[in-house]
XYZ file of C-alpha atoms in Angstrom:
472
model
C 0.000 0.000 0.000
C 2.866 2.420 0.805
C 4.451 1.620 -2.537
C 1.154 2.289 -4.300
C 0.763 5.676 -2.583
C 4.319 6.652 -3.467
C 3.709 5.707 -7.094
C 0.480 7.740 -7.164
C 2.328 10.845 -5.894
C 5.055 10.516 -8.544
C 2.613 9.922 -11.372
C 0.449 12.833 -10.236
C 3.456 15.154 -10.415
C 4.311 13.790 -13.858
C 0.728 14.352 -14.959
C 0.908 17.967 -13.829
C 4.123 18.469 -15.844
C 2.714 16.893 -19.014
C -0.504 18.925 -18.861
C 1.370 22.179 -18.280
C 3.722 21.370 -21.173
C 0.783 20.645 -23.452
C -0.730 24.011 -22.615
C 2.341 26.011 -23.723
C 1.547 28.604 -26.339
C 2.765 27.423 -29.727
C 3.197 29.004 -33.129
C 2.962 27.226 -36.476
C 5.841 27.237 -38.941
C 4.112 26.803 -42.286
C 5.886 25.141 -45.192
C 5.553 28.362 -47.201
C 7.262 30.397 -44.463
C 9.902 27.670 -44.106
C 10.672 27.931 -47.835
C 10.840 31.729 -47.606
C 13.409 31.576 -44.803
C 15.505 29.056 -46.731
C 15.504 31.026 -49.976
C 16.392 34.281 -48.231
C 19.298 33.176 -46.054
C 20.487 29.618 -46.703
C 24.119 29.550 -47.956
C 23.234 27.138 -50.768
C 20.471 29.507 -51.944
C 23.018 32.338 -51.984
C 25.410 30.111 -53.951
C 22.610 29.480 -56.450
C 22.272 33.228 -56.966
C 26.012 33.359 -57.665
C 25.564 30.721 -60.381
C 23.178 33.101 -62.142
C 25.626 35.990 -61.776
C 28.438 33.881 -63.253
C 26.256 33.211 -66.296
C 25.728 36.941 -66.780
C 29.472 37.516 -66.508
C 30.041 34.913 -69.249
C 27.904 37.007 -71.606
C 29.675 40.211 -70.613
C 33.017 38.488 -71.216
C 31.958 37.381 -74.700
C 30.491 40.775 -75.593
C 33.871 42.277 -74.732
C 34.990 41.026 -78.154
C 32.792 43.754 -79.678
C 34.264 46.561 -77.590
C 35.798 49.425 -79.602
C 39.581 49.446 -79.281
C 42.187 52.183 -79.446
C 45.291 50.955 -81.295
C 48.700 52.520 -81.820
C 51.620 51.066 -83.727
C 54.847 53.100 -83.794
C 58.241 51.953 -85.071
C 61.349 54.139 -85.347
C 64.948 53.480 -86.359
C 67.803 55.883 -85.563
C 71.436 54.976 -86.293
C 74.558 57.111 -86.045
C 72.408 60.124 -85.265
C 70.343 59.718 -88.401
C 66.662 58.808 -88.522
C 66.217 56.024 -91.008
C 62.449 55.784 -90.671
C 59.528 56.346 -88.343
C 56.190 54.606 -88.828
C 53.063 55.703 -86.937
C 49.617 54.139 -87.320
C 47.079 55.076 -84.634
C 43.317 54.755 -84.674
C 40.021 53.495 -83.317
C 38.808 50.033 -84.313
C 35.061 49.296 -83.975
C 33.993 45.654 -84.381
C 30.463 45.174 -85.796
C 28.141 42.279 -84.893
C 27.850 41.099 -88.510
C 31.584 40.393 -88.782
C 32.913 43.634 -90.238
C 35.414 45.981 -88.584
C 35.397 49.756 -89.009
C 38.605 51.654 -88.322
C 39.318 55.376 -88.197
C 43.013 56.136 -88.100
C 45.969 58.369 -88.705
C 49.252 57.469 -90.461
C 52.410 59.514 -90.414
C 55.555 57.910 -91.816
C 58.792 59.908 -91.904
C 62.504 59.371 -92.632
C 64.828 58.954 -95.595
C 64.574 55.189 -95.750
C 60.842 54.561 -95.535
C 59.282 52.188 -98.010
C 57.892 54.214 -100.949
C 54.576 52.355 -100.600
C 54.259 53.731 -97.055
C 54.830 57.352 -98.004
C 52.485 59.874 -96.427
C 52.217 63.591 -97.221
C 53.562 66.166 -94.735
C 51.237 66.297 -91.731
C 50.217 62.667 -92.179
C 47.315 60.833 -93.713
C 43.895 60.159 -92.196
C 41.711 57.273 -93.217
C 38.357 55.550 -92.646
C 38.577 51.830 -93.269
C 36.262 48.810 -93.505
C 37.247 45.148 -93.196
C 34.705 42.741 -94.741
C 34.902 38.918 -94.627
C 33.369 37.653 -97.884
C 33.892 33.900 -97.476
C 34.665 32.444 -94.085
C 33.247 34.582 -91.259
C 30.535 36.242 -93.341
C 27.568 34.425 -91.729
C 29.178 33.455 -88.432
C 32.540 33.966 -86.795
C 34.239 33.402 -83.422
C 32.860 36.645 -82.009
C 29.229 35.923 -82.808
C 29.582 32.253 -81.901
C 31.140 33.111 -78.525
C 28.345 35.536 -77.640
C 25.606 33.115 -78.702
C 27.272 30.279 -76.817
C 27.654 32.510 -73.757
C 23.898 33.116 -73.875
C 23.340 29.365 -73.856
C 25.829 29.066 -71.002
C 23.801 31.632 -69.071
C 20.654 29.608 -69.751
C 22.456 26.509 -68.504
C 23.521 28.451 -65.412
C 19.895 29.433 -64.787
C 18.861 25.780 -65.143
C 21.636 24.789 -62.727
C 20.375 27.457 -60.327
C 16.849 25.992 -60.507
C 18.261 22.502 -59.986
C 20.248 23.609 -56.923
C 17.279 25.393 -55.345
C 14.913 22.501 -56.129
C 17.329 20.034 -54.554
C 17.660 22.210 -51.450
C 13.882 22.622 -51.074
C 13.287 18.926 -51.744
C 15.694 17.901 -49.003
C 14.244 20.503 -46.607
C 10.663 19.423 -47.398
C 11.388 15.799 -46.523
C 12.789 16.909 -43.162
C 9.784 19.182 -42.605
C 7.255 16.394 -43.144
C 9.360 14.017 -41.070
C 9.205 16.629 -38.304
C 5.422 16.829 -38.820
C 5.035 13.068 -38.437
C 7.248 12.855 -35.351
C 5.473 15.849 -33.810
C 2.061 14.255 -34.398
C 3.307 10.905 -33.152
C 4.698 12.530 -30.001
C 1.418 14.380 -29.409
C -0.560 11.142 -29.744
C 1.797 9.216 -27.451
C 1.572 12.105 -24.960
C -2.207 11.941 -25.179
C -2.160 8.178 -24.633
C 0.177 8.640 -21.662
C -2.170 11.180 -20.036
C -5.118 8.831 -20.564
C -3.141 5.921 -19.136
C -2.161 8.063 -16.150
C -5.757 9.093 -15.491
C -6.926 5.500 -15.839
C -4.133 4.203 -13.570
C -5.076 6.707 -10.866
C -8.767 5.899 -11.157
C -8.177 2.126 -11.240
C -5.894 2.285 -8.211
C -8.587 4.164 -6.295
C -11.298 1.737 -7.375
C -9.103 -1.248 -6.479
C -8.565 0.295 -3.084
C -12.338 0.503 -2.645
C -12.844 -3.032 -3.964
C -14.781 -1.987 -7.108
C -12.272 -3.656 -9.427
C -9.716 -6.416 -9.082
C -6.196 -5.533 -7.954
C -4.874 -7.153 -11.114
C -6.575 -4.366 -13.121
C -4.554 -1.791 -11.175
C -1.331 -3.665 -12.002
C -2.366 -3.861 -15.668
C -3.021 -0.103 -15.754
C 0.351 0.527 -14.099
C 2.205 -1.580 -16.695
C 0.454 0.249 -19.553
C 1.425 3.578 -17.967
C 5.080 2.504 -17.732
C 5.109 1.341 -21.353
C 3.660 4.617 -22.585
C 6.035 6.636 -20.423
C 8.980 4.894 -22.104
C 7.382 5.537 -25.519
C 6.926 9.210 -24.621
C 10.568 9.554 -23.593
C 11.704 7.989 -26.868
C 9.390 10.224 -28.895
C 10.517 13.382 -27.070
C 14.093 12.450 -27.948
C 13.108 11.798 -31.576
C 11.266 15.146 -31.715
C 14.286 16.988 -30.354
C 16.530 15.350 -32.962
C 14.011 16.137 -35.693
C 14.083 19.815 -34.724
C 17.873 19.758 -34.961
C 17.739 18.167 -38.427
C 15.270 20.810 -39.581
C 17.412 23.573 -38.080
C 20.149 22.733 -40.588
C 18.134 24.698 -43.165
C 17.577 27.837 -41.101
C 19.964 30.788 -41.059
C 19.606 34.490 -40.367
C 20.715 37.316 -42.640
C 24.298 37.374 -41.293
C 24.632 33.576 -41.884
C 24.369 32.672 -38.209
C 22.618 29.297 -37.750
C 19.149 29.240 -36.198
C 17.376 26.495 -34.263
C 13.732 25.455 -34.210
C 12.210 26.641 -30.958
C 10.278 24.104 -28.880
C 7.185 26.320 -29.118
C 7.123 26.057 -32.918
C 4.870 23.450 -34.488
C 4.487 22.245 -38.077
C 1.436 23.125 -40.146
C -1.066 20.870 -38.389
C -4.355 21.749 -40.079
C -3.164 21.783 -43.687
C -5.829 20.240 -45.908
C -4.715 17.105 -47.680
C -4.929 17.396 -51.452
C -3.926 15.039 -54.230
C -2.996 15.448 -57.892
C -5.524 14.591 -60.591
C -4.751 12.749 -63.809
C -5.375 15.939 -65.825
C -2.901 17.828 -63.633
C -0.342 15.066 -64.171
C -0.782 15.311 -67.955
C -0.288 19.089 -67.792
C 2.884 18.590 -65.747
C 4.162 15.986 -68.224
C 3.413 18.221 -71.214
C 5.415 21.070 -69.661
C 8.229 19.016 -68.152
C 10.578 19.761 -71.075
C 10.356 23.450 -70.159
C 10.508 23.041 -66.379
C 12.867 20.189 -65.520
C 16.374 21.664 -65.125
C 18.152 18.524 -66.368
C 16.152 18.538 -69.607
C 16.666 22.282 -69.957
C 20.419 21.912 -69.515
C 20.531 19.220 -72.205
C 18.462 21.402 -74.550
C 20.783 24.380 -74.003
C 23.781 22.098 -74.510
C 22.294 21.025 -77.858
C 21.862 24.696 -78.826
C 25.469 25.334 -77.758
C 26.682 22.457 -79.954
C 24.548 23.650 -82.887
C 26.310 27.025 -82.768
C 29.637 25.207 -82.692
C 28.508 23.098 -85.667
C 27.670 26.215 -87.711
C 31.063 27.683 -86.888
C 32.839 24.432 -87.832
C 30.910 24.258 -91.115
C 31.854 27.880 -91.835
C 35.536 26.927 -91.498
C 35.161 24.798 -94.642
C 34.776 27.997 -96.666
C 37.812 29.823 -98.065
C 39.216 32.690 -96.044
C 38.517 35.614 -98.386
C 38.680 39.115 -96.867
C 38.332 42.597 -98.310
C 39.899 45.633 -96.626
C 39.061 49.084 -97.960
C 40.432 52.414 -96.718
C 39.417 55.896 -97.846
C 42.321 58.324 -97.463
C 42.641 62.053 -96.951
C 45.240 64.529 -95.733
C 44.893 67.393 -93.284
C 44.819 69.851 -96.211
C 41.849 68.108 -97.813
C 39.974 67.934 -94.507
C 40.310 71.692 -94.129
C 38.741 72.089 -97.584
C 35.488 70.153 -97.191
C 34.526 70.767 -100.834
C 37.219 68.335 -101.899
C 35.527 65.442 -100.073
C 33.227 64.396 -102.902
C 32.424 61.031 -104.454
C 35.010 61.677 -107.110
C 37.572 62.316 -104.431
C 36.925 59.002 -102.695
C 37.236 57.193 -106.039
C 40.724 58.556 -106.428
C 41.992 58.307 -102.843
C 41.707 54.816 -101.415
C 43.630 51.728 -100.491
C 42.196 48.272 -101.137
C 43.470 44.828 -100.165
C 42.241 41.282 -100.874
C 43.457 38.215 -98.940
C 42.653 34.616 -99.785
C 43.657 31.356 -98.129
C 42.292 27.838 -97.802
C 43.767 24.510 -96.656
C 43.857 21.965 -99.458
C 42.665 18.883 -97.538
C 40.615 20.554 -94.759
C 41.349 17.617 -92.485
C 41.285 19.645 -89.266
C 38.064 21.415 -90.234
C 36.294 18.217 -91.326
C 37.421 16.398 -88.172
C 36.035 19.175 -85.950
C 32.736 19.120 -87.819
C 32.410 15.330 -87.516
C 33.353 15.425 -83.818
C 30.644 18.012 -83.293
C 28.079 15.814 -85.076
C 28.961 12.909 -82.759
C 28.636 15.130 -79.676
C 25.252 16.351 -80.917
C 24.036 12.812 -81.477
C 25.233 11.749 -78.018
C 23.560 14.709 -76.330
C 20.301 14.132 -78.209
C 20.331 10.510 -77.069
C 21.021 11.618 -73.474
C 18.017 13.917 -73.691
C 15.746 11.171 -75.050
C 16.807 8.838 -72.223
C 16.437 11.514 -69.537
C 13.005 12.562 -70.803
C 11.774 8.957 -70.772
C 13.103 8.384 -67.243
C 11.540 11.605 -65.932
C 8.141 10.811 -67.462
C 8.234 7.343 -65.886
C 9.273 8.843 -62.546
C 6.296 11.202 -62.662
C 3.930 8.330 -63.459
C 5.434 6.247 -60.655
C 4.984 9.146 -58.222
C 1.386 9.589 -59.359
C 0.518 5.882 -59.046
C 2.000 5.673 -55.547
C 0.313 8.923 -54.566
C -3.035 7.598 -55.781
C -2.612 4.427 -53.708
C -1.502 6.295 -50.572
C -4.434 8.731 -50.862
C -6.847 5.806 -51.107
C -5.190 4.190 -48.072
C -5.461 7.481 -46.185
C -9.211 7.657 -46.803
C -9.638 4.070 -45.615
C -7.454 4.748 -42.586
C -9.640 7.719 -41.615
C -12.663 5.415 -41.529
C -10.690 2.830 -39.541
C -9.807 5.474 -36.946
C -13.506 6.332 -36.573
C -14.252 2.623 -36.113
C -11.479 2.273 -33.525
C -12.969 5.241 -31.682
C -16.406 3.571 -31.685
C -14.931 0.306 -30.362
C -13.065 2.159 -27.617
C -16.172 4.030 -26.472
C -18.125 0.771 -26.414
C -15.372 -0.999 -24.435
C -15.282 1.844 -21.910
C -19.044 1.537 -21.426
C -18.712 -2.221 -20.895
C -15.897 -1.667 -18.388
C -18.027 0.796 -16.431
C -20.780 -1.834 -16.318
C -18.297 -4.468 -15.137
C -18.526 -6.461 -18.356
C -14.930 -5.864 -19.502
C -11.403 -5.470 -18.141
C -8.834 -2.715 -18.105
C -6.753 -4.888 -20.451
C -9.447 -4.715 -23.147
C -9.857 -0.956 -22.696
C -6.092 -0.416 -23.026
C -6.002 -2.717 -26.035
C -8.783 -0.792 -27.783
C -7.107 2.494 -26.900
C -3.733 1.295 -28.242
C -5.396 0.297 -31.501
C -6.899 3.784 -31.782
C -3.570 5.491 -31.050
C -1.775 3.229 -33.558
C -4.444 4.033 -36.151
C -4.067 7.779 -35.585
C -0.277 7.461 -35.837
C -0.675 5.518 -39.079
C -2.963 8.286 -40.359
C -0.319 10.940 -39.575
C 2.343 8.773 -41.231
C 0.262 8.424 -44.403
C -0.270 12.179 -44.564
C 3.470 12.718 -44.155
C 4.197 10.209 -46.935
C 1.617 11.790 -49.260
C 3.045 15.276 -48.743
C 6.600 13.971 -49.294
C 5.481 12.240 -52.485
C 3.786 15.393 -53.799
C 7.013 17.267 -53.126
C 8.980 14.538 -54.944
C 6.670 14.756 -57.952
C 7.152 18.527 -58.125
C 10.907 18.053 -57.715
C 11.018 15.555 -60.601
C 9.018 17.932 -62.789
C 11.306 20.837 -61.839
C 8.488 23.013 -60.463
C 9.284 22.828 -56.745
C 10.915 26.265 -56.765
C 7.650 27.698 -58.134
């Protein structure tokens, strides 16, 4: 009897602690808010932004090939105090997108030994020149190819950014719904412990008065001990789950944050599934949303630009350079700058070259064709795998949703059985063992219901991750 009284005092104190803990004010951390915190401050999210910036820098780097350039070329030879020659060519070169170069310049060549072809009048010679590729480089050249390829590289960087963010959110979402399940499981075990504690106290009192058998009091005590051990284990699991979830939370100065014990997951979120029509819409758009497929498509575009450039190298290198010339004296007299003047004051140059066998050029073109074929095959395989993944996710989701609906009905039936068993126990027609058994079945059913909801939400997240729309 002394032992029983001591046990009642201890369990009463424990009951007071559990009830007070359950009454703590709590605040929900919704999945949407969780995502917002991750995207704003998580280091990986910041790294993803840097990926996008690197892509923009690739384009800027390539466009630098079209920057106007100041050029000066000066050569002078003096020997034994005599100036043999001095060559000066200074100007502004302006590359044009379509492959031509415009140059405005000034030449002034002096000395007794200059080449007669390089003679310039006193005060120098000014010119406006145009370089035009007629064969190779007319439709595409390294400058245009580099800029176009840089744009595809930026697109690939954006796809990589989406992939990185999707992967981060996918991993975080799984931890969130694991936290949800453990939180719900802990709450149900806590509820079952409180009920077991109340029943143990009541049964002990009734046994003392002779209303029930002493063995019922022992049975209630054993159930209470079992549930207390379960509650301890679940509290430990909940604490660890909070720590796992905290890995995704940082503040603005990159200091790690931890989930507070007063925070709860989104408990009343309505369960929704995905219809077959929604799945078809997702599948139809997956080529434009899945980052892996996007990266392969941009890689194909990148290789197509390279193919055009390689094919252009099969053409002869045939360039035309034309310069219109004038001296300072003619500039001062603007009337001299007429069409007739330009016809009589110019310098023109043609250059032509072409390899005889074109082995290097043909090899590059064939290598590019092989790379294109390989990448196209990779895309076909990846697209098939992703479509099958989406269908697998949908089929499993459909089954789990059906199981969830059945489980809800089972929980209602367990509740009915428990209420009936309690009534029988009050009338002396049942035992505490049967009541505890019915109650355990109900708790297990409710835990299974929470587990199914967690699995369904994880699977929906996985389906969105596979389609590439999780970041949306």
